[in-house]
PDB file of C-alpha atoms in Angstrom:
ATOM      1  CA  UNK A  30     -15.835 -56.216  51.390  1.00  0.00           C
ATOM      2  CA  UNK A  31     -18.293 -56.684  48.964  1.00  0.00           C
ATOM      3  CA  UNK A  32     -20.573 -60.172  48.935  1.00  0.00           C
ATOM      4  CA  UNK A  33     -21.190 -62.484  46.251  1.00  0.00           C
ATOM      5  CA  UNK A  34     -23.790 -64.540  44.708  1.00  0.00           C
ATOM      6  CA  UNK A  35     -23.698 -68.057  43.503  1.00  0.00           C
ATOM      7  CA  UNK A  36     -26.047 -70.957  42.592  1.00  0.00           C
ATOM      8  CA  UNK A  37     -25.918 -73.144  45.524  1.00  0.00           C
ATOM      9  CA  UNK A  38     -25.089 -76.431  42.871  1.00  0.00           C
ATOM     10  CA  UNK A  39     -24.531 -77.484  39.582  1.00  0.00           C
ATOM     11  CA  UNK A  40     -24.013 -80.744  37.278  1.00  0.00           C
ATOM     12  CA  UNK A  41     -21.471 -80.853  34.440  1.00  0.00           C
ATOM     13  CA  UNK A  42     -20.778 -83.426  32.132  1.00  0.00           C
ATOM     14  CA  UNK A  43     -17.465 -84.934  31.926  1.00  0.00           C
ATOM     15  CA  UNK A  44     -15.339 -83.265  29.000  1.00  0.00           C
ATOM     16  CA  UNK A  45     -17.801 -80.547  28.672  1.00  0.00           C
ATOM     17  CA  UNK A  46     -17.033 -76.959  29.551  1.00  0.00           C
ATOM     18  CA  UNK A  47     -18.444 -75.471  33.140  1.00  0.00           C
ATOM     19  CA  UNK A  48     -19.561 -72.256  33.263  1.00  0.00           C
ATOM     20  CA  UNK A  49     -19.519 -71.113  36.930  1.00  0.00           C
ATOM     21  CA  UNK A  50     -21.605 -67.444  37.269  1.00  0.00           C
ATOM     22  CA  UNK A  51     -21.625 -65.110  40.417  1.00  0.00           C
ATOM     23  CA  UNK A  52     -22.978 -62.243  41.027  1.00  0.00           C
ATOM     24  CA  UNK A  53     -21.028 -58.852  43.012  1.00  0.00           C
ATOM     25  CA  UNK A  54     -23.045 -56.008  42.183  1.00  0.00           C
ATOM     26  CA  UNK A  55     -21.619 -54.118  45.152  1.00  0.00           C
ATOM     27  CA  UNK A  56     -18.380 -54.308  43.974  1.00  0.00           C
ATOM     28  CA  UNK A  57     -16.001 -51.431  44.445  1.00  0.00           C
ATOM     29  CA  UNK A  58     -13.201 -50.560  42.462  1.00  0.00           C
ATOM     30  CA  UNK A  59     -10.309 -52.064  44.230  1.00  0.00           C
ATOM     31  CA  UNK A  60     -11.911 -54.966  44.492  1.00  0.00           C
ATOM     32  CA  UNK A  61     -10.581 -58.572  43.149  1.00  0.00           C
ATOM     33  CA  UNK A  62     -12.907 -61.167  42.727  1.00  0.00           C
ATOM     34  CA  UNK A  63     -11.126 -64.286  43.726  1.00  0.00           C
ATOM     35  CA  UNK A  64     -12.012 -68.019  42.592  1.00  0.00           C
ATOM     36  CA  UNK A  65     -10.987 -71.330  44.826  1.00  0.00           C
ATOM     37  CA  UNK A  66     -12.229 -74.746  45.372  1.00  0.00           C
ATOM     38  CA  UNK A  67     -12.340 -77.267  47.903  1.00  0.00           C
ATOM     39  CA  UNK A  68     -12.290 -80.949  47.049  1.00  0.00           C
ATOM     40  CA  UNK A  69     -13.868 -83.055  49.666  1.00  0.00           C
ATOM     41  CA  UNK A  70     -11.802 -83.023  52.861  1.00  0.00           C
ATOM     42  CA  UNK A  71      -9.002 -81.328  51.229  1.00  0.00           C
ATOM     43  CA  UNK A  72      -7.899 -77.696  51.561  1.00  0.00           C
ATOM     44  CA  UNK A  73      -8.731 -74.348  49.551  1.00  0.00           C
ATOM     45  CA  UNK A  74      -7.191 -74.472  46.614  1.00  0.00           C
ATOM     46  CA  UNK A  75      -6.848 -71.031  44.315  1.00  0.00           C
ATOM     47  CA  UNK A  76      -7.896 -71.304  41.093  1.00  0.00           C
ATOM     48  CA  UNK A  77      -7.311 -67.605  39.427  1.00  0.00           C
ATOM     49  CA  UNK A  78      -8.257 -64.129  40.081  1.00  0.00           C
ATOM     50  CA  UNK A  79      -8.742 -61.029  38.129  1.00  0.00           C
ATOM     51  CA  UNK A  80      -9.416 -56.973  38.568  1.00  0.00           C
ATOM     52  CA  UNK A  81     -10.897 -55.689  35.346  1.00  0.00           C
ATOM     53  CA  UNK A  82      -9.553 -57.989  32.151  1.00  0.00           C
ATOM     54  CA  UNK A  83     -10.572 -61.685  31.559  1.00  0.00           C
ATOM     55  CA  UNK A  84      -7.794 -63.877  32.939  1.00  0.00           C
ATOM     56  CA  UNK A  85      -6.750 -67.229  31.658  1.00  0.00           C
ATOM     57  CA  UNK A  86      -4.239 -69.711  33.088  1.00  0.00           C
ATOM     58  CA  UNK A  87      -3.917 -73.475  32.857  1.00  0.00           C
ATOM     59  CA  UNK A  88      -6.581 -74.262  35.385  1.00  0.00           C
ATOM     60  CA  UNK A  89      -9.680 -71.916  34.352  1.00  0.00           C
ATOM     61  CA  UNK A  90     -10.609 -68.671  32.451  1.00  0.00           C
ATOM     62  CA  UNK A  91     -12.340 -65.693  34.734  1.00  0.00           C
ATOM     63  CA  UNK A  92     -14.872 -63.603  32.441  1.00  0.00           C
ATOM     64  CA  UNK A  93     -15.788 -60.481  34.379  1.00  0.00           C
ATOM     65  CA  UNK A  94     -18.685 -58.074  32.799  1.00  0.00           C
ATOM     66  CA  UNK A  95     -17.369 -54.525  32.051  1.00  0.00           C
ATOM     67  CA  UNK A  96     -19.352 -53.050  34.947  1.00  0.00           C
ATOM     68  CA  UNK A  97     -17.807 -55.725  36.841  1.00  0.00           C
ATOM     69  CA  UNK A  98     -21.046 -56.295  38.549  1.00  0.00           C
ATOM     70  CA  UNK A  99     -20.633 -60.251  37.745  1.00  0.00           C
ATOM     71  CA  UNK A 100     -18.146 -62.812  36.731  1.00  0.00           C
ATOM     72  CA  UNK A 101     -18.034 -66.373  35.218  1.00  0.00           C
ATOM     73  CA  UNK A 102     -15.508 -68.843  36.077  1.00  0.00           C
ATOM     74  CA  UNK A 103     -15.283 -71.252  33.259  1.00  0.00           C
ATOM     75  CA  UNK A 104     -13.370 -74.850  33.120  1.00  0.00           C
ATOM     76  CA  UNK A 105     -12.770 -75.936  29.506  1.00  0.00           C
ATOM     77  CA  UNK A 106     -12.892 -79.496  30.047  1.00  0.00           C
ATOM     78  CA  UNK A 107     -14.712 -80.539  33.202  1.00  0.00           C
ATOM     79  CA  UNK A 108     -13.618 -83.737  34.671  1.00  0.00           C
ATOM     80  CA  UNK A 109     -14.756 -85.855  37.406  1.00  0.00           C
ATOM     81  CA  UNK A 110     -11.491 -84.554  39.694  1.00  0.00           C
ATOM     82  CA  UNK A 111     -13.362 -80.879  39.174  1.00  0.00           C
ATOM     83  CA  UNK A 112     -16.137 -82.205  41.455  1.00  0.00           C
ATOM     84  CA  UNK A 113     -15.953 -79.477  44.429  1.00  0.00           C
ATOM     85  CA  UNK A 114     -17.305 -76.354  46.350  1.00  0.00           C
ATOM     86  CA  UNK A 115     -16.107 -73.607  43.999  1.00  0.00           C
ATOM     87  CA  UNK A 116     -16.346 -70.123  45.738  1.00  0.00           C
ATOM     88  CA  UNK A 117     -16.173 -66.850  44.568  1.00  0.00           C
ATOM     89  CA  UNK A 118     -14.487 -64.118  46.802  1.00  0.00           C
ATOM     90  CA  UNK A 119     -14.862 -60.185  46.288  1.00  0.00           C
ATOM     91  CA  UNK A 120     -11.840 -58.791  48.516  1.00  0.00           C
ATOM     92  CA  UNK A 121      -9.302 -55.913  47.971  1.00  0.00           C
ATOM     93  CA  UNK A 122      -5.661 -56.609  47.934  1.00  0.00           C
ATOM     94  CA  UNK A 123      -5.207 -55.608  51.864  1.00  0.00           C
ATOM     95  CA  UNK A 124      -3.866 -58.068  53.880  1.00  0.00           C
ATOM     96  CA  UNK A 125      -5.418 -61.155  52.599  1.00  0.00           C
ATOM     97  CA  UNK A 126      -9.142 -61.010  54.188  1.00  0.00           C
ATOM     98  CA  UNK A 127     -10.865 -63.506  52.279  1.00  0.00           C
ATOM     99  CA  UNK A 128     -15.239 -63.937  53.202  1.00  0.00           C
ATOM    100  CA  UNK A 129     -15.967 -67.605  51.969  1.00  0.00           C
ATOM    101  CA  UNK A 130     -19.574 -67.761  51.573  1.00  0.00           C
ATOM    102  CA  UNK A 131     -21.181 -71.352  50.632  1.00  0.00           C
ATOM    103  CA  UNK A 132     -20.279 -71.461  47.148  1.00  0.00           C
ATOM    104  CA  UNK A 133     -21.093 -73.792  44.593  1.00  0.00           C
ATOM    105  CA  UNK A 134     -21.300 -77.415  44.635  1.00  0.00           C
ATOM    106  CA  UNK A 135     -20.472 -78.890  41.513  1.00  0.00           C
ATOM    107  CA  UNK A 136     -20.656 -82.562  40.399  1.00  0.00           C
ATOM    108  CA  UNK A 137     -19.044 -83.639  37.607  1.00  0.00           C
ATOM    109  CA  UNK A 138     -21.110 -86.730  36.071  1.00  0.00           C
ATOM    110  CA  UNK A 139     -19.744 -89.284  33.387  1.00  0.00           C
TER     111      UNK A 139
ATOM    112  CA  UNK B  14       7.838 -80.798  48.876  1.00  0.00           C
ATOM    113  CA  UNK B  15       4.756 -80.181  50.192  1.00  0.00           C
ATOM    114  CA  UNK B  16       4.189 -76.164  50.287  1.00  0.00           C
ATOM    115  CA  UNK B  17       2.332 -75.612  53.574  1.00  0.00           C
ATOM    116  CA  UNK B  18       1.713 -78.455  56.294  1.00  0.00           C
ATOM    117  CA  UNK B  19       0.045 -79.093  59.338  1.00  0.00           C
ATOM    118  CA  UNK B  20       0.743 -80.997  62.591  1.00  0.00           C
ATOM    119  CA  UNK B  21      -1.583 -83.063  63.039  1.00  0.00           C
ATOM    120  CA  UNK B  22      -3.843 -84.118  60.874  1.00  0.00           C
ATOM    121  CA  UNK B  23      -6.275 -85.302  63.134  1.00  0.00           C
ATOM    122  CA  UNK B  24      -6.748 -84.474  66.929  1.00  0.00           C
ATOM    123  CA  UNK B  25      -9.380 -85.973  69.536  1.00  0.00           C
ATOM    124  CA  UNK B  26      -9.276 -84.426  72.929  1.00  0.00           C
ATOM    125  CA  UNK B  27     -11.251 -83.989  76.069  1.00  0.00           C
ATOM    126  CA  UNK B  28     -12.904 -80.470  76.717  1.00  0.00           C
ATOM    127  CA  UNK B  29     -10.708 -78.544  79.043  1.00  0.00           C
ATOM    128  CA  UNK B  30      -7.719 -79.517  77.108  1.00  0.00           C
ATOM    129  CA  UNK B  31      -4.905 -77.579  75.947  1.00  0.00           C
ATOM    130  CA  UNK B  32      -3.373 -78.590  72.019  1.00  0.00           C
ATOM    131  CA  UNK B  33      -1.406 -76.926  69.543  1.00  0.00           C
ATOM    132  CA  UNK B  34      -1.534 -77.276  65.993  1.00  0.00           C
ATOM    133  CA  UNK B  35       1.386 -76.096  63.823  1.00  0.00           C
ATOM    134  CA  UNK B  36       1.623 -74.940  60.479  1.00  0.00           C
ATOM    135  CA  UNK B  37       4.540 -74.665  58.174  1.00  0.00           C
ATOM    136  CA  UNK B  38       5.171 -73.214  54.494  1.00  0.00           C
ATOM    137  CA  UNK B  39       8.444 -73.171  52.406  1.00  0.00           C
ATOM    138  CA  UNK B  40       7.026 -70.722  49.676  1.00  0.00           C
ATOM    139  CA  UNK B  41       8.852 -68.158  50.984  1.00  0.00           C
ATOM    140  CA  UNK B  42       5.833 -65.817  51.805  1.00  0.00           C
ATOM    141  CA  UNK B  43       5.570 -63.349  54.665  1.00  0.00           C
ATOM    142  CA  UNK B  44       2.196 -63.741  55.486  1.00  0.00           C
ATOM    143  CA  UNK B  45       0.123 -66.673  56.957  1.00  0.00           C
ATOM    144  CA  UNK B  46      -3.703 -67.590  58.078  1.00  0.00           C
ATOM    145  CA  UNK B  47      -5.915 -69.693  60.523  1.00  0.00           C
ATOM    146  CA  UNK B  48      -9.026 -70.246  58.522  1.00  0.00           C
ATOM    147  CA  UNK B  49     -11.656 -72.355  60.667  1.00  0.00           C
ATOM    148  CA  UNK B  50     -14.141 -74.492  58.866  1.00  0.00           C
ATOM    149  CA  UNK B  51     -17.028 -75.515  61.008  1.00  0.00           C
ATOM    150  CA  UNK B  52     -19.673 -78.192  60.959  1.00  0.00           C
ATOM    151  CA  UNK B  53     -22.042 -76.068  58.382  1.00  0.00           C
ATOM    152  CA  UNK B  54     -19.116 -75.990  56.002  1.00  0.00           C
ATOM    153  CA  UNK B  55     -18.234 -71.878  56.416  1.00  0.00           C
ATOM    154  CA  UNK B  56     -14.956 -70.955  56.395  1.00  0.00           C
ATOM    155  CA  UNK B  57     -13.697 -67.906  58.649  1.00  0.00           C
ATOM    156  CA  UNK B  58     -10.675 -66.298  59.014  1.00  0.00           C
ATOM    157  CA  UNK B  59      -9.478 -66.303  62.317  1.00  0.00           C
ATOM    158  CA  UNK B  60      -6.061 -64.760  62.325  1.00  0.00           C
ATOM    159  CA  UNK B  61      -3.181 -63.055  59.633  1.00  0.00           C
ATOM    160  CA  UNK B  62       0.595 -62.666  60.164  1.00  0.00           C
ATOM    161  CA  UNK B  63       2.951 -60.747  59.028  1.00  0.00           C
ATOM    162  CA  UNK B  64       6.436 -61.050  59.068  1.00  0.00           C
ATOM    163  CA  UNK B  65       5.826 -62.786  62.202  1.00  0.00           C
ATOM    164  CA  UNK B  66       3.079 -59.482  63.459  1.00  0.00           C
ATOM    165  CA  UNK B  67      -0.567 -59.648  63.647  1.00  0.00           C
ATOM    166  CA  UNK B  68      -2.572 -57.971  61.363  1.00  0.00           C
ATOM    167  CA  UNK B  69      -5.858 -59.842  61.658  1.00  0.00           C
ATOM    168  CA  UNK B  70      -7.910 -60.968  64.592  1.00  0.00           C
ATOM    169  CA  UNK B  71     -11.290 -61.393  63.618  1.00  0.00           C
ATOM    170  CA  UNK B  72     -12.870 -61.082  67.226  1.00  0.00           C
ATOM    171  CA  UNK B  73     -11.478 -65.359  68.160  1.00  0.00           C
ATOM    172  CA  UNK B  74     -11.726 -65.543  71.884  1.00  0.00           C
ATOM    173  CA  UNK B  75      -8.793 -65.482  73.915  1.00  0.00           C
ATOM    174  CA  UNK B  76      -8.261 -68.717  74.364  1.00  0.00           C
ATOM    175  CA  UNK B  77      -6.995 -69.132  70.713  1.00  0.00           C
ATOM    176  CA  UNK B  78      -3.071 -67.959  70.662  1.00  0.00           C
ATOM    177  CA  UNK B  79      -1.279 -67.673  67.617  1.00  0.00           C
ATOM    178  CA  UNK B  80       2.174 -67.520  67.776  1.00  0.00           C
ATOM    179  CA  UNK B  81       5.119 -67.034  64.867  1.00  0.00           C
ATOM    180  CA  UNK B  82       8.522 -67.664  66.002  1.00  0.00           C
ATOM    181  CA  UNK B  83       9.624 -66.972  61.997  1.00  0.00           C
ATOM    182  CA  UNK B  84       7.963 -66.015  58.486  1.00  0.00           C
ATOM    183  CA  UNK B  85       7.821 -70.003  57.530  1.00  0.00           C
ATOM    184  CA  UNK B  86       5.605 -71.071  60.731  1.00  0.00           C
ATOM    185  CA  UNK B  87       2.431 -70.052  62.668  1.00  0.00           C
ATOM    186  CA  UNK B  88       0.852 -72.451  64.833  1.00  0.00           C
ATOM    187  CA  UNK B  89      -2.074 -72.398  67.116  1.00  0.00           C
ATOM    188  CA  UNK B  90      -2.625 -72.464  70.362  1.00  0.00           C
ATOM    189  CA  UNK B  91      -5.849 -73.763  72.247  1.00  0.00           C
ATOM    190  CA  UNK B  92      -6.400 -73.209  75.802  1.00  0.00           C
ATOM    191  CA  UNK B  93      -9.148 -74.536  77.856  1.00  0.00           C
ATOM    192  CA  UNK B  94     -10.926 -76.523  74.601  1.00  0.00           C
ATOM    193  CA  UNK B  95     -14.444 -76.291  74.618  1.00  0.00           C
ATOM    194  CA  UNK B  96     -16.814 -78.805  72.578  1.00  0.00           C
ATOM    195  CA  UNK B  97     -17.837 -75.884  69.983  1.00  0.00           C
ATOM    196  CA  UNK B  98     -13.894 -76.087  69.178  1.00  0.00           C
ATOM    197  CA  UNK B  99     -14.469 -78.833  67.160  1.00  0.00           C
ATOM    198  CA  UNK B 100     -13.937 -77.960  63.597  1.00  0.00           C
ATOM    199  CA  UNK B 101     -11.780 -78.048  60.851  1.00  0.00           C
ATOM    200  CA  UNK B 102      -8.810 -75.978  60.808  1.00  0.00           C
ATOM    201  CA  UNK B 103      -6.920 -75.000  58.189  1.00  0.00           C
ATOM    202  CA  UNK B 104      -3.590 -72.839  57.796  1.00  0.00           C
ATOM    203  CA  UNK B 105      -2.373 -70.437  54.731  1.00  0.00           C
ATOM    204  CA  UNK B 106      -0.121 -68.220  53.418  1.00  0.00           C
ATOM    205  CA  UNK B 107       0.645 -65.330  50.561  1.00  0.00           C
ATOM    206  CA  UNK B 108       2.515 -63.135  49.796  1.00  0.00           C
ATOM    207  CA  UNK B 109       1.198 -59.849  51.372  1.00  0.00           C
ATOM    208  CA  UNK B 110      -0.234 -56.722  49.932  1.00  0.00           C
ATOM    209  CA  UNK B 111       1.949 -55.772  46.709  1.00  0.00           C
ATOM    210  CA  UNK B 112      -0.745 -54.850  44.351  1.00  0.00           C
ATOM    211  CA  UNK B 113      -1.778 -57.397  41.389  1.00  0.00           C
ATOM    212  CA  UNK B 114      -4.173 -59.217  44.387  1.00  0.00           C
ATOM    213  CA  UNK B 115      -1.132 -60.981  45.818  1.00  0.00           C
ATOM    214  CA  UNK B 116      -2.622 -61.063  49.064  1.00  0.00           C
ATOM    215  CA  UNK B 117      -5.640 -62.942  48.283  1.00  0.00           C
ATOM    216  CA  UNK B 118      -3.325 -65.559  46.391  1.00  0.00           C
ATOM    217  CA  UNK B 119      -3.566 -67.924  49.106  1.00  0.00           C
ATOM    218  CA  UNK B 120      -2.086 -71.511  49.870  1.00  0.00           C
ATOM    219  CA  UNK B 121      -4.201 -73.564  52.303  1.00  0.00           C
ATOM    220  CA  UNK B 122      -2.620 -76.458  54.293  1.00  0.00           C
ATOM    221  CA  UNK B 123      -4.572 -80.086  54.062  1.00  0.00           C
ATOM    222  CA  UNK B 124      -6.403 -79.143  57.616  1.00  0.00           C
ATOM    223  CA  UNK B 125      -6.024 -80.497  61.011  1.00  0.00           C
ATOM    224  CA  UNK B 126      -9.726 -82.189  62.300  1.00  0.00           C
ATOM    225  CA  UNK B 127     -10.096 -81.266  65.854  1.00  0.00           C
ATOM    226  CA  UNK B 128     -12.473 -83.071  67.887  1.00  0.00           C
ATOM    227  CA  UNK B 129     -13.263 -82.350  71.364  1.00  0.00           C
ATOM    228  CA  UNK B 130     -15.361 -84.677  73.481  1.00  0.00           C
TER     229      UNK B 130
END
């Protein structure tokens, strides 16, 4: 499976979007790219995931380039429950093997 | 009504040891994960079920037994525990490969905290 690239943190201010960017520029075609977050001493949690097309659902909204060589994961309204390790995962739809890599520590500030 | 859970939460034990830790989901999905999360934070996949087969073993030593009497469980055994062992461990689940990245749709448990001294 293909890696991925993320900024190893980043601050948001409450109520103000957050524009999480990773880079996949090994991606192959069957590939997914695959957002979760984990909230201190809590599990994974899936946020949204996407193939080709920008998805959108009541958590976040995935951007993906049209050469699919990078993505943006974007929360509208940032608050301080969004502080968390976001990752983003590059896997094909084959039996669930998910790579975590460090991921992105986001703070959330008032 | 708590999707996927794990027994226990926390577990302190002496090296040698043998523990289980169980894992449970009622979302109705056939396949289910041991992800370990160690002191640095990583998370690896250790093992993925199937409809109660094996379909990933990412090279976990032998002394780490999964077992799935049905589709809703898959717990974890530990033989001989050595102090490396300790780590977070979490359990998951999905539905498996049906196209539309179902698979990597995953539900992660709250995490069992093993500690062996």
């Amino acid at each position: 499976d293909a890696k991925t690239t993320q900024p190893t943190s980043m601050d948001c201010a409450e109520g103000r979007a957050a524009n999480l960017p990773c880079n996949h520029s090994t991606i192959s075609g069957n590939e997914y790219v695959y957002w979760y977050r984990q909230i201190h001493s809590q599990g994974p949690q899936y946020i949204i995931h996407g193939l080709k097309n920008n998805e959108t659902n009541e958590m976040a909204s995935l951007i993906i380039t049209e050469d699919r060589k990078s993505s943006t994961l974007i929360l509208p309204h940032a608050t301080l429950r969004d502080t968390a390790v976001y990752y983003c995962i590059v896997s094909t739809d084959s039996w669930g093997k998910l790579q975590f890599g460090a991921g992105t520590q986001v703070v959330v500030t008032p | 009504d708590t999707a996927v859970s794990q027994t226990p939460k926390y577990l302190v034990t002496q090296m040698g040891n043998d523990k289980s830790i169980k894992c449970e989901q009622n979302l109705g999905h056939d396949t289910m994960y041991w992800y370990k999360q160690d002191s640095k934070k990583f998370l690896k996949i250790m093992f993925s079920y199937n409809n109660k087969e094996l379909i990933i073993n990412e090279t976990v030593p032998n002394r780490f037994s999964p077992k799935s009497p049905d589709k809703a469980h898959l717990n974890l055994h530990i033989n001989s525990l050595e102090l490396g062992d300790s780590a977070v461990y979490f359990c998951a689940s999905s539905q498996p490969w049906a196209g539309q990245g179902a698979s990597g749709t995953q539900y992660f448990g709250p995490g069992t905290r093993l500690l062996v001294l």
